[in-house]
Short mmCIF file of C-alpha atoms in Angstrom, two decimals:
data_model
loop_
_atom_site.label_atom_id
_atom_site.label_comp_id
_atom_site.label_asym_id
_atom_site.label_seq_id
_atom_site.Cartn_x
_atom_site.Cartn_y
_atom_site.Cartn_z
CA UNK A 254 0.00 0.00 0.00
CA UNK A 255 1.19 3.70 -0.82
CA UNK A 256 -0.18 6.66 0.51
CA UNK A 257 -0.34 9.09 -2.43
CA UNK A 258 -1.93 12.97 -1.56
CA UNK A 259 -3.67 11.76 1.11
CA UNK A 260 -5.21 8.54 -0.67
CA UNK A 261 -4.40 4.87 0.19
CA UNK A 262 -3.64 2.83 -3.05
CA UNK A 263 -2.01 -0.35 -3.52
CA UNK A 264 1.41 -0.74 -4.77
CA UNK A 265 0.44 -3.52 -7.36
CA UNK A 266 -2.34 -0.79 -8.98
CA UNK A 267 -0.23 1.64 -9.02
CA UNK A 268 2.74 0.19 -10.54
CA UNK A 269 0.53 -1.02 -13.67
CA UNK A 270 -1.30 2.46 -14.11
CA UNK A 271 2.00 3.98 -14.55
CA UNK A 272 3.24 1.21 -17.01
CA UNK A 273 -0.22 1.52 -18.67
CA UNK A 274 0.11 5.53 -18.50
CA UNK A 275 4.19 5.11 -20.49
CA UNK A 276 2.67 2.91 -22.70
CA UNK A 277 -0.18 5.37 -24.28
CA UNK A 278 1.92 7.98 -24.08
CA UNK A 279 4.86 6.43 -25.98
CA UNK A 280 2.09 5.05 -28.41
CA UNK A 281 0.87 8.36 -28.97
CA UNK A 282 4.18 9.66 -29.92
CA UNK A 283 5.05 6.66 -32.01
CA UNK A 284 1.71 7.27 -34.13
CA UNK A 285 2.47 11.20 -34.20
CA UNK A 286 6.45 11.37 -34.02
CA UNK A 287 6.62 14.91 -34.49
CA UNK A 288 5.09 15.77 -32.17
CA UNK A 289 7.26 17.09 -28.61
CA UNK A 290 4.66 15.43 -26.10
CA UNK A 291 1.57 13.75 -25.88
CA UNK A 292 -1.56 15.85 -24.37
CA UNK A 293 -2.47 14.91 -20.94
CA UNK A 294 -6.30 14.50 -21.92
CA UNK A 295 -5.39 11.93 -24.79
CA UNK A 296 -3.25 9.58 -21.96
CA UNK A 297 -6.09 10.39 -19.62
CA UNK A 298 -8.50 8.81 -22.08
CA UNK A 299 -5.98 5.94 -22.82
CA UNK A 300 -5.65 4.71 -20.02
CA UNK A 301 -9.54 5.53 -18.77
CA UNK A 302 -8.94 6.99 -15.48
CA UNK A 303 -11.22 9.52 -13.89
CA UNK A 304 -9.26 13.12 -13.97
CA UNK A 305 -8.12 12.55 -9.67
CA UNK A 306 -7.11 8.84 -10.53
CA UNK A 307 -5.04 9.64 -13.25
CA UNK A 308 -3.89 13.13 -11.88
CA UNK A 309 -2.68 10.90 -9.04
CA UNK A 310 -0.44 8.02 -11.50
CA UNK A 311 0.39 11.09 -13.15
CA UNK A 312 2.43 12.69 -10.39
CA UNK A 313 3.72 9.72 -9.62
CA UNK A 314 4.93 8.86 -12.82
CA UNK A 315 6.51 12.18 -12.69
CA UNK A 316 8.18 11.92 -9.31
CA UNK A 317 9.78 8.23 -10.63
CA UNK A 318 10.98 9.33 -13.62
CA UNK A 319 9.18 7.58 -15.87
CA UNK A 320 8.05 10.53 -17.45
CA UNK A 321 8.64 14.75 -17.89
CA UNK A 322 5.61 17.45 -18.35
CA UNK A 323 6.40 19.53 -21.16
CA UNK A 324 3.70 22.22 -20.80
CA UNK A 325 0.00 20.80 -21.26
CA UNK A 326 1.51 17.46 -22.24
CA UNK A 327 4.08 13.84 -21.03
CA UNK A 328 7.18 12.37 -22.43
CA UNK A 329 9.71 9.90 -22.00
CA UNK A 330 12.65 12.18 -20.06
CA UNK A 331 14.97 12.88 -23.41
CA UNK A 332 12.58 12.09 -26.13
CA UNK A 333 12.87 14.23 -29.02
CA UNK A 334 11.07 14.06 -32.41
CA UNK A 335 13.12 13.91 -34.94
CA UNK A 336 13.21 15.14 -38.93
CA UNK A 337 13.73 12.69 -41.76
CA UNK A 338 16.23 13.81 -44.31
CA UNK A 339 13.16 14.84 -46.37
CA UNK A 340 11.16 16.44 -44.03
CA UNK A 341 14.65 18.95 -42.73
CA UNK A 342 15.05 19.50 -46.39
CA UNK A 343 11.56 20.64 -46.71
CA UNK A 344 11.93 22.68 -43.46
CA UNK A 345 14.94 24.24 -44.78
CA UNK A 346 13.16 25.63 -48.05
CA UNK A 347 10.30 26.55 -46.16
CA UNK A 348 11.69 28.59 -43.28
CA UNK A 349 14.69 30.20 -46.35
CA UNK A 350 11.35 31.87 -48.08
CA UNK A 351 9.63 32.66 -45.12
CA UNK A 352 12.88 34.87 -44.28
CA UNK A 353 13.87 36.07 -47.93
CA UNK A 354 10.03 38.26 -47.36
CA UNK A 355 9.64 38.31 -43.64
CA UNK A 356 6.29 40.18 -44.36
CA UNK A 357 4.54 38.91 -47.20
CA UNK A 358 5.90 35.29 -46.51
CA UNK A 359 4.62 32.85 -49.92
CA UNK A 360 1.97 30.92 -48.81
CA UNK A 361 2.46 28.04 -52.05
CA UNK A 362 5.05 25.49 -49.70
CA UNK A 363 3.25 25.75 -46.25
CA UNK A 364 4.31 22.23 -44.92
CA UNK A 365 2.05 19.44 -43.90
CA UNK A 366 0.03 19.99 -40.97
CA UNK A 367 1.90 18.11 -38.73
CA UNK A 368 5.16 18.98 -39.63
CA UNK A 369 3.69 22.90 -39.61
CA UNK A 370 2.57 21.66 -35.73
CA UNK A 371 6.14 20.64 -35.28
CA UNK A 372 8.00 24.14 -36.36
CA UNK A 373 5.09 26.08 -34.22
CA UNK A 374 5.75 23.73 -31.26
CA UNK A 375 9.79 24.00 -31.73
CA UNK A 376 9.07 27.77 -31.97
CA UNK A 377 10.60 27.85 -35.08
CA UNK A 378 7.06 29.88 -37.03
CA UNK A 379 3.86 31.59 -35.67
CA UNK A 380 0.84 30.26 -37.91
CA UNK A 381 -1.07 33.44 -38.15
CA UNK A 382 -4.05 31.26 -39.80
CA UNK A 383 -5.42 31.75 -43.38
CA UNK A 384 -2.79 30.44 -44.52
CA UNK A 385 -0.51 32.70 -43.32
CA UNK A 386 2.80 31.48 -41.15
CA UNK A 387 5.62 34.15 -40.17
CA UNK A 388 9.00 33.42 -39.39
CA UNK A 389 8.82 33.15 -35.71
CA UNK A 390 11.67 36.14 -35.53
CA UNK A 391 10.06 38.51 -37.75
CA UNK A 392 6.68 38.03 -36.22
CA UNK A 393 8.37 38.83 -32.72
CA UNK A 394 9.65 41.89 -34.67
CA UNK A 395 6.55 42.83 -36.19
CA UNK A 396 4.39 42.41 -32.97
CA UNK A 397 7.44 45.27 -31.00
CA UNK A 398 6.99 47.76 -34.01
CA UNK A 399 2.93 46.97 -33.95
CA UNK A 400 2.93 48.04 -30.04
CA UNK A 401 5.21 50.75 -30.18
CA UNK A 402 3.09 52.24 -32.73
CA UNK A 403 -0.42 51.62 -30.50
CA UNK A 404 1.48 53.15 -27.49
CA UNK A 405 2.66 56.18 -29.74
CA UNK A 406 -0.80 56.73 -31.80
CA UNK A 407 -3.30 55.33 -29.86
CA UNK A 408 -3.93 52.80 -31.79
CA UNK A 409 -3.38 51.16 -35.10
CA UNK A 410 -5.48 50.32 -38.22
CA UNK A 411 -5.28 47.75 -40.83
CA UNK A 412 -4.15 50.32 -43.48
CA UNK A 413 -1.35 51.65 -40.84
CA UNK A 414 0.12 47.97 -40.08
CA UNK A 415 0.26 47.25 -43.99
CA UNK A 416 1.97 50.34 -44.92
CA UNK A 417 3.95 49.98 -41.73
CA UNK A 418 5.37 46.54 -42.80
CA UNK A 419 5.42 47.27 -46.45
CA UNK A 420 2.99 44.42 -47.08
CA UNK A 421 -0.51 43.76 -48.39
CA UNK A 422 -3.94 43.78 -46.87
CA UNK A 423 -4.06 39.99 -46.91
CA UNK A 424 -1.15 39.67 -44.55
CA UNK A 425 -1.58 42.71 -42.64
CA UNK A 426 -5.15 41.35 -41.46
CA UNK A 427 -3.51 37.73 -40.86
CA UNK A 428 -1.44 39.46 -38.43
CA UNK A 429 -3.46 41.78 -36.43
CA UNK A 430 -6.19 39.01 -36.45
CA UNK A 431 -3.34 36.65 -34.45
CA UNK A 432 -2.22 39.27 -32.40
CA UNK A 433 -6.24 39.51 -31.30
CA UNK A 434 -6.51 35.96 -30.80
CA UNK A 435 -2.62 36.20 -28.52
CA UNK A 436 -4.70 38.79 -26.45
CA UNK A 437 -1.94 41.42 -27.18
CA UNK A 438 -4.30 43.90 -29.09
CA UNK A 439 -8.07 44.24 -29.06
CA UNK A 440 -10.28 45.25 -32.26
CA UNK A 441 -12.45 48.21 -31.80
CA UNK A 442 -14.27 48.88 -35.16
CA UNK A 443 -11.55 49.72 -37.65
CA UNK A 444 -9.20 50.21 -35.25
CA UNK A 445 -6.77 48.25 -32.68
CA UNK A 446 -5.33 48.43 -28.95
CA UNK A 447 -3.38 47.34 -26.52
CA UNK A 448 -5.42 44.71 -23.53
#
């Protein structure tokens, strides 16, 4: 018997919840390998435990080293998704033009979704939606500018951020529309602030 936050639960059970826990998650990750973790809520469903139960193998999990949180999700401690040779070549190209025009980035190669999900989870792009992905740099770049001009003006407009990035109307509004949905700026009619 183990006492775990205050709850009596035998060793045996215990044991093969966290064995059953490693196992969904390193299915998960085997099925979806480029992906950095698998989300709590999918191994909670795996291994169909009630959210204390599996809170509880969880932490314990955790505190043997049998797995690492990274953010909302679990992993093996060390696990690392890794590129094939043609996916990194792809990557390459992709994030090359999304640099050579930081601002109207093409929108023709956008990679696979999960491979996308893999450069927005390495922090590599921000996927402004629409079709629209940034270089992660630039967009930290254009978000400064966009918030020194708010706290200079007032506020900014969706003809201001284009001609203030040089770019079109299609981008411009990809942009501000992410920065809404990041809670950084707020849209008030034609206009945006700072939250």
């Amino acid at each position: 018997v183990v006492k775990r936050a205050e709850t009596l639960v035998a060793r045996a059970w215990l044991e093969s919840a966290q064995s059953a826990l490693v196992a969904s998650v390193d299915a998960f990750l085997k099925a979806n390998p480029l992906r950095r973790a698998t989300p709590r809520e999918h191994a909670r469903g795996a291994v169909r435990q009630a959210a204390a139960a599996f809170d509880l193998i969880a932490e314990s999990a955790l505190e043997a080293g049998l797995l690492e949180a990274r953010g909302p999700g679990l992993a093996r401690p060390g696990y690392e998704a890794v590129l094939t040779a043609a996916q990194q070549a792809e990557v390459e190209i992709f994030l090359a033009g999304l640099r050579a025009n930081p601002y109207s980035p093409p929108t023709d190669r956008i990679p696979s979704p999960g491979l996308l999900a893999f450069l927005v989870e390495r922090g590599d792009v921000e996927d402004a939606g629409s079709g629209v992905v940034f270089e992660a740099g630039a967009f930290r770049q254009m978000a400064a500018r966009t918030r020194a001009h708010i706290e200079a003006n007032g506020s900014v407009s969706l003809s201001e951020a284009r001609d203030l990035f040089g770019t079109s109307r299609k981008y411009a509004q990809a942009f501000l529309e992410h920065l809404d949905a990041l809670h950084v700026t707020r849209r008030n009619g034609d206009l945006r602030t700072l939250r």
